[in-house]
Amino acid sequence: MFELDRSQYPQTKPDGTLDIDLSSGKYLKLWQGPQHPGITGNMAIELTVCGDEVVEGKTHVGYLHRGFEKLMERRTFMQCFPIVCRICVPEPDFNEYCYAAAVEELAGLEVPEMAHWIRTLILEMGRVNSYMMYLGGQAGALGLGVIGQWTTYVRDLMLDRFEELTGARIYHMFILPGGVRDRLPEGFAKRMEETLQEMESTLADVERVMFHNAVFKKRTVGVGVIETGWVDSYGITGPNARAAGVAKDVRKDQPYLVYPELDFEIATGNDSDIYTRADVRRRDAQLSIDLIRQILAKMPKEGEVMAALPNVLHWKIPRGETYVRGECSRGEYGYYLVTDGSGYPRRVNVRGPSYTHSIALFERMVVNANIADVAALLVSLHTYPPEIER
């Protein structure tokens, strides 16, 4: 039986950290990033390696948009919207919803029912697009580039639907305090169904070519395992938790918008490795397609989409505080908002899942990993750096 030679491995210091002496010649410092490693955006991983084995990894951010929370404290409540959507570029709508819902709760606004349905539709459109980007990145991190070409194509089709509905392809700014900006265009449901059929066909191809690929399985099965006991201690949420057998999903645990009126079961797994996390996200993408169909079938045909607002240039919200959460493609997304009776937020704190997943969790998981697996491991946690730099 093969036994690893650990004689060159760093010893542990009394404080529990590794005794890494770069001058000894046993270790080498490598950097991955800050250019895009996979789909994770501009961030850098400082790796210390012994041979081809990682002995230490540190996450470095600060290369992208940053300082969102403090910028919002110097702007009116409506001026914050061009800022919040940039906290997560591939899936901006959860920032719009969480911020709008927090403002509505503190301002005492009643959102029309029609707006709730359209908001849910937009969030599921954003979720499935985020998963399409992830699947292409996860395959590309292991050399399977064709998957990214397929998923980028169908993701672009969904961006056509976003542009048709909101007028924009990336930053939509469609969900505002009090509701949404407009109703669905005429014929939108028919064109959406055509897009969903293309997505379903692509997901079927992805399952065959990616998930039944012997090389992909060899590189991902049993690699990057998250222990179930880590879920609560590290604050792991979303597919990273569900792949470990912990059925966490805010849509089920604390239903919001119109999710109580939709019929669905969340996808889970047990092996908690890179392969299982990818498979949970693939099934979750299919679930979002099903939910979009349910929403379009059940939503009312008529109704108001925006509540009456005061003059937003001079809008003062009473003193208070609240926390609003939702389930994005990466896990629990939340906004803690404090108001002091002025026309500006007193304090904003954004809880994005990438903060815990790509710093505390990743820095633990990358130790003892092979250099070749670092990119795939990081992508499997599905992180977006602006959530960290907020």
PDB file of N, CA and C in Angstrom, residues 132-188:
ATOM      1  N   MET A 132     -26.274  28.410 -14.806  1.00  0.00           N
ATOM      2  CA  MET A 132     -25.699  28.155 -16.124  1.00  0.00           C
ATOM      3  C   MET A 132     -24.252  28.649 -16.181  1.00  0.00           C
ATOM      4  N   MET A 133     -23.995  29.817 -15.609  1.00  0.00           N
ATOM      5  CA  MET A 133     -22.622  30.316 -15.558  1.00  0.00           C
ATOM      6  C   MET A 133     -21.752  29.388 -14.725  1.00  0.00           C
ATOM      7  N   TYR A 134     -22.291  28.913 -13.594  1.00  0.00           N
ATOM      8  CA  TYR A 134     -21.519  28.011 -12.727  1.00  0.00           C
ATOM      9  C   TYR A 134     -21.149  26.716 -13.455  1.00  0.00           C
ATOM     10  N   LEU A 135     -22.116  26.085 -14.119  1.00  0.00           N
ATOM     11  CA  LEU A 135     -21.854  24.799 -14.762  1.00  0.00           C
ATOM     12  C   LEU A 135     -20.744  24.930 -15.808  1.00  0.00           C
ATOM     13  N   GLY A 136     -20.779  26.014 -16.575  1.00  0.00           N
ATOM     14  CA  GLY A 136     -19.719  26.221 -17.551  1.00  0.00           C
ATOM     15  C   GLY A 136     -18.365  26.428 -16.898  1.00  0.00           C
ATOM     16  N   GLY A 137     -18.360  27.158 -15.773  1.00  0.00           N
ATOM     17  CA  GLY A 137     -17.104  27.397 -15.067  1.00  0.00           C
ATOM     18  C   GLY A 137     -16.550  26.154 -14.404  1.00  0.00           C
ATOM     19  N   GLN A 138     -17.437  25.322 -13.822  1.00  0.00           N
ATOM     20  CA  GLN A 138     -16.978  24.116 -13.162  1.00  0.00           C
ATOM     21  C   GLN A 138     -16.371  23.141 -14.165  1.00  0.00           C
ATOM     22  N   ALA A 139     -17.010  23.009 -15.316  1.00  0.00           N
ATOM     23  CA  ALA A 139     -16.465  22.134 -16.356  1.00  0.00           C
ATOM     24  C   ALA A 139     -15.163  22.722 -16.916  1.00  0.00           C
ATOM     25  N   GLY A 140     -15.137  24.036 -17.148  1.00  0.00           N
ATOM     26  CA  GLY A 140     -13.949  24.672 -17.714  1.00  0.00           C
ATOM     27  C   GLY A 140     -12.745  24.585 -16.802  1.00  0.00           C
ATOM     28  N   ALA A 141     -12.979  24.601 -15.470  1.00  0.00           N
ATOM     29  CA  ALA A 141     -11.868  24.497 -14.521  1.00  0.00           C
ATOM     30  C   ALA A 141     -11.171  23.149 -14.627  1.00  0.00           C
ATOM     31  N   LEU A 142     -11.821  22.181 -15.257  1.00  0.00           N
ATOM     32  CA  LEU A 142     -11.239  20.851 -15.420  1.00  0.00           C
ATOM     33  C   LEU A 142     -10.984  20.521 -16.884  1.00  0.00           C
ATOM     34  N   GLY A 143     -11.009  21.550 -17.740  1.00  0.00           N
ATOM     35  CA  GLY A 143     -10.639  21.358 -19.135  1.00  0.00           C
ATOM     36  C   GLY A 143     -11.758  20.994 -20.078  1.00  0.00           C
ATOM     37  N   LEU A 144     -13.003  20.980 -19.603  1.00  0.00           N
ATOM     38  CA  LEU A 144     -14.141  20.605 -20.454  1.00  0.00           C
ATOM     39  C   LEU A 144     -14.808  21.878 -20.963  1.00  0.00           C
ATOM     40  N   GLY A 145     -14.183  22.534 -21.928  1.00  0.00           N
ATOM     41  CA  GLY A 145     -14.596  23.862 -22.343  1.00  0.00           C
ATOM     42  C   GLY A 145     -15.908  23.928 -23.096  1.00  0.00           C
ATOM     43  N   VAL A 146     -16.346  22.854 -23.728  1.00  0.00           N
ATOM     44  CA  VAL A 146     -17.555  22.908 -24.546  1.00  0.00           C
ATOM     45  C   VAL A 146     -18.796  23.195 -23.690  1.00  0.00           C
ATOM     46  N   ILE A 147     -18.786  22.758 -22.436  1.00  0.00           N
ATOM     47  CA  ILE A 147     -19.946  22.982 -21.566  1.00  0.00           C
ATOM     48  C   ILE A 147     -20.189  24.486 -21.397  1.00  0.00           C
ATOM     49  N   GLY A 148     -19.135  25.247 -21.197  1.00  0.00           N
ATOM     50  CA  GLY A 148     -19.278  26.680 -21.038  1.00  0.00           C
ATOM     51  C   GLY A 148     -19.847  27.349 -22.277  1.00  0.00           C
ATOM     52  N   GLN A 149     -19.520  26.844 -23.446  1.00  0.00           N
ATOM     53  CA  GLN A 149     -20.074  27.405 -24.683  1.00  0.00           C
ATOM     54  C   GLN A 149     -21.574  27.153 -24.756  1.00  0.00           C
ATOM     55  N   TRP A 150     -21.991  25.942 -24.373  1.00  0.00           N
ATOM     56  CA  TRP A 150     -23.417  25.623 -24.390  1.00  0.00           C
ATOM     57  C   TRP A 150     -24.198  26.481 -23.391  1.00  0.00           C
ATOM     58  N   THR A 151     -23.695  26.517 -22.158  1.00  0.00           N
ATOM     59  CA  THR A 151     -24.451  27.217 -21.113  1.00  0.00           C
ATOM     60  C   THR A 151     -24.441  28.730 -21.322  1.00  0.00           C
ATOM     61  N   THR A 152     -23.365  29.271 -21.902  1.00  0.00           N
ATOM     62  CA  THR A 152     -23.341  30.700 -22.197  1.00  0.00           C
ATOM     63  C   THR A 152     -24.388  31.054 -23.247  1.00  0.00           C
ATOM     64  N   TYR A 153     -24.595  30.157 -24.210  1.00  0.00           N
ATOM     65  CA  TYR A 153     -25.607  30.400 -25.249  1.00  0.00           C
ATOM     66  C   TYR A 153     -27.004  30.502 -24.639  1.00  0.00           C
ATOM     67  N   VAL A 154     -27.398  29.517 -23.824  1.00  0.00           N
ATOM     68  CA  VAL A 154     -28.755  29.554 -23.274  1.00  0.00           C
ATOM     69  C   VAL A 154     -28.888  30.650 -22.213  1.00  0.00           C
ATOM     70  N   ARG A 155     -27.777  30.961 -21.542  1.00  0.00           N
ATOM     71  CA  ARG A 155     -27.819  32.076 -20.603  1.00  0.00           C
ATOM     72  C   ARG A 155     -28.097  33.381 -21.350  1.00  0.00           C
ATOM     73  N   ASP A 156     -27.553  33.507 -22.529  1.00  0.00           N
ATOM     74  CA  ASP A 156     -27.788  34.698 -23.335  1.00  0.00           C
ATOM     75  C   ASP A 156     -29.247  34.781 -23.785  1.00  0.00           C
ATOM     76  N   LEU A 157     -29.862  33.630 -24.019  1.00  0.00           N
ATOM     77  CA  LEU A 157     -31.291  33.630 -24.360  1.00  0.00           C
ATOM     78  C   LEU A 157     -32.127  34.166 -23.203  1.00  0.00           C
ATOM     79  N   MET A 158     -31.761  33.797 -21.976  1.00  0.00           N
ATOM     80  CA  MET A 158     -32.487  34.313 -20.816  1.00  0.00           C
ATOM     81  C   MET A 158     -32.223  35.808 -20.637  1.00  0.00           C
ATOM     82  N   LEU A 159     -31.020  36.248 -20.977  1.00  0.00           N
ATOM     83  CA  LEU A 159     -30.748  37.688 -20.936  1.00  0.00           C
ATOM     84  C   LEU A 159     -31.630  38.437 -21.929  1.00  0.00           C
ATOM     85  N   ASP A 160     -31.985  37.791 -23.045  1.00  0.00           N
ATOM     86  CA  ASP A 160     -32.956  38.396 -23.976  1.00  0.00           C
ATOM     87  C   ASP A 160     -34.289  38.630 -23.274  1.00  0.00           C
ATOM     88  N   ARG A 161     -34.709  37.654 -22.457  1.00  0.00           N
ATOM     89  CA  ARG A 161     -35.973  37.813 -21.727  1.00  0.00           C
ATOM     90  C   ARG A 161     -35.847  38.921 -20.673  1.00  0.00           C
ATOM     91  N   PHE A 162     -34.686  39.001 -20.024  1.00  0.00           N
ATOM     92  CA  PHE A 162     -34.469  40.084 -19.060  1.00  0.00           C
ATOM     93  C   PHE A 162     -34.539  41.442 -19.761  1.00  0.00           C
ATOM     94  N   GLU A 163     -33.897  41.532 -20.934  1.00  0.00           N
ATOM     95  CA  GLU A 163     -33.896  42.801 -21.663  1.00  0.00           C
ATOM     96  C   GLU A 163     -35.306  43.177 -22.103  1.00  0.00           C
ATOM     97  N   GLU A 164     -36.072  42.178 -22.523  1.00  0.00           N
ATOM     98  CA  GLU A 164     -37.444  42.422 -22.931  1.00  0.00           C
ATOM     99  C   GLU A 164     -38.295  42.920 -21.764  1.00  0.00           C
ATOM    100  N   LEU A 165     -38.049  42.367 -20.585  1.00  0.00           N
ATOM    101  CA  LEU A 165     -38.864  42.706 -19.408  1.00  0.00           C
ATOM    102  C   LEU A 165     -38.400  43.995 -18.741  1.00  0.00           C
ATOM    103  N   THR A 166     -37.093  44.171 -18.594  1.00  0.00           N
ATOM    104  CA  THR A 166     -36.572  45.271 -17.776  1.00  0.00           C
ATOM    105  C   THR A 166     -35.887  46.364 -18.575  1.00  0.00           C
ATOM    106  N   GLY A 167     -35.514  46.070 -19.830  1.00  0.00           N
ATOM    107  CA  GLY A 167     -34.777  47.035 -20.626  1.00  0.00           C
ATOM    108  C   GLY A 167     -33.268  46.913 -20.484  1.00  0.00           C
ATOM    109  N   ALA A 168     -32.801  45.973 -19.667  1.00  0.00           N
ATOM    110  CA  ALA A 168     -31.362  45.810 -19.433  1.00  0.00           C
ATOM    111  C   ALA A 168     -31.008  44.327 -19.407  1.00  0.00           C
ATOM    112  N   ARG A 169     -29.749  44.021 -19.701  1.00  0.00           N
ATOM    113  CA  ARG A 169     -29.300  42.630 -19.727  1.00  0.00           C
ATOM    114  C   ARG A 169     -28.533  42.241 -18.471  1.00  0.00           C
ATOM    115  N   ILE A 170     -27.891  43.194 -17.803  1.00  0.00           N
ATOM    116  CA  ILE A 170     -27.064  42.852 -16.645  1.00  0.00           C
ATOM    117  C   ILE A 170     -27.631  43.476 -15.375  1.00  0.00           C
ATOM    118  N   TYR A 171     -27.572  44.791 -15.261  1.00  0.00           N
ATOM    119  CA  TYR A 171     -28.109  45.471 -14.080  1.00  0.00           C
ATOM    120  C   TYR A 171     -29.536  45.916 -14.389  1.00  0.00           C
ATOM    121  N   HIS A 172     -30.514  45.227 -13.828  1.00  0.00           N
ATOM    122  CA  HIS A 172     -31.897  45.425 -14.249  1.00  0.00           C
ATOM    123  C   HIS A 172     -32.587  46.583 -13.528  1.00  0.00           C
ATOM    124  N   MET A 173     -32.324  46.733 -12.219  1.00  0.00           N
ATOM    125  CA  MET A 173     -32.944  47.798 -11.418  1.00  0.00           C
ATOM    126  C   MET A 173     -34.450  47.864 -11.666  1.00  0.00           C
ATOM    127  N   PHE A 174     -35.065  46.706 -11.643  1.00  0.00           N
ATOM    128  CA  PHE A 174     -36.497  46.557 -11.938  1.00  0.00           C
ATOM    129  C   PHE A 174     -37.323  46.423 -10.671  1.00  0.00           C
ATOM    130  N   ILE A 175     -36.720  45.838  -9.616  1.00  0.00           N
ATOM    131  CA  ILE A 175     -37.408  45.682  -8.335  1.00  0.00           C
ATOM    132  C   ILE A 175     -37.095  46.913  -7.484  1.00  0.00           C
ATOM    133  N   LEU A 176     -38.110  47.716  -7.226  1.00  0.00           N
ATOM    134  CA  LEU A 176     -37.957  48.952  -6.464  1.00  0.00           C
ATOM    135  C   LEU A 176     -38.807  48.894  -5.202  1.00  0.00           C
ATOM    136  N   PRO A 177     -38.543  49.743  -4.206  1.00  0.00           N
ATOM    137  CA  PRO A 177     -39.440  49.788  -3.041  1.00  0.00           C
ATOM    138  C   PRO A 177     -40.867  50.071  -3.488  1.00  0.00           C
ATOM    139  N   GLY A 178     -41.785  49.212  -3.065  1.00  0.00           N
ATOM    140  CA  GLY A 178     -43.186  49.368  -3.433  1.00  0.00           C
ATOM    141  C   GLY A 178     -43.647  48.424  -4.519  1.00  0.00           C
ATOM    142  N   GLY A 179     -42.721  47.759  -5.223  1.00  0.00           N
ATOM    143  CA  GLY A 179     -43.153  46.836  -6.272  1.00  0.00           C
ATOM    144  C   GLY A 179     -42.112  46.653  -7.351  1.00  0.00           C
ATOM    145  N   VAL A 180     -42.590  46.674  -8.601  1.00  0.00           N
ATOM    146  CA  VAL A 180     -41.703  46.563  -9.762  1.00  0.00           C
ATOM    147  C   VAL A 180     -42.071  47.658 -10.753  1.00  0.00           C
ATOM    148  N   ARG A 181     -41.219  47.868 -11.750  1.00  0.00           N
ATOM    149  CA  ARG A 181     -41.394  49.012 -12.640  1.00  0.00           C
ATOM    150  C   ARG A 181     -42.497  48.834 -13.674  1.00  0.00           C
ATOM    151  N   ASP A 182     -42.831  47.590 -14.041  1.00  0.00           N
ATOM    152  CA  ASP A 182     -43.824  47.420 -15.109  1.00  0.00           C
ATOM    153  C   ASP A 182     -44.372  46.002 -15.085  1.00  0.00           C
ATOM    154  N   ARG A 183     -45.376  45.773 -15.911  1.00  0.00           N
ATOM    155  CA  ARG A 183     -45.966  44.443 -16.069  1.00  0.00           C
ATOM    156  C   ARG A 183     -45.194  43.655 -17.126  1.00  0.00           C
ATOM    157  N   LEU A 184     -45.610  42.400 -17.330  1.00  0.00           N
ATOM    158  CA  LEU A 184     -44.968  41.576 -18.351  1.00  0.00           C
ATOM    159  C   LEU A 184     -45.392  42.048 -19.735  1.00  0.00           C
ATOM    160  N   PRO A 185     -44.467  42.074 -20.692  1.00  0.00           N
ATOM    161  CA  PRO A 185     -44.833  42.456 -22.064  1.00  0.00           C
ATOM    162  C   PRO A 185     -45.799  41.432 -22.671  1.00  0.00           C
ATOM    163  N   GLU A 186     -46.543  41.855 -23.656  1.00  0.00           N
ATOM    164  CA  GLU A 186     -47.464  40.952 -24.338  1.00  0.00           C
ATOM    165  C   GLU A 186     -46.676  39.854 -25.054  1.00  0.00           C
ATOM    166  N   GLY A 187     -47.099  38.612 -24.875  1.00  0.00           N
ATOM    167  CA  GLY A 187     -46.428  37.475 -25.501  1.00  0.00           C
ATOM    168  C   GLY A 187     -45.185  37.003 -24.768  1.00  0.00           C
ATOM    169  N   PHE A 188     -44.940  37.555 -23.580  1.00  0.00           N
ATOM    170  CA  PHE A 188     -43.719  37.206 -22.841  1.00  0.00           C
ATOM    171  C   PHE A 188     -43.703  35.731 -22.452  1.00  0.00           C
TER     172      PHE A 188
END
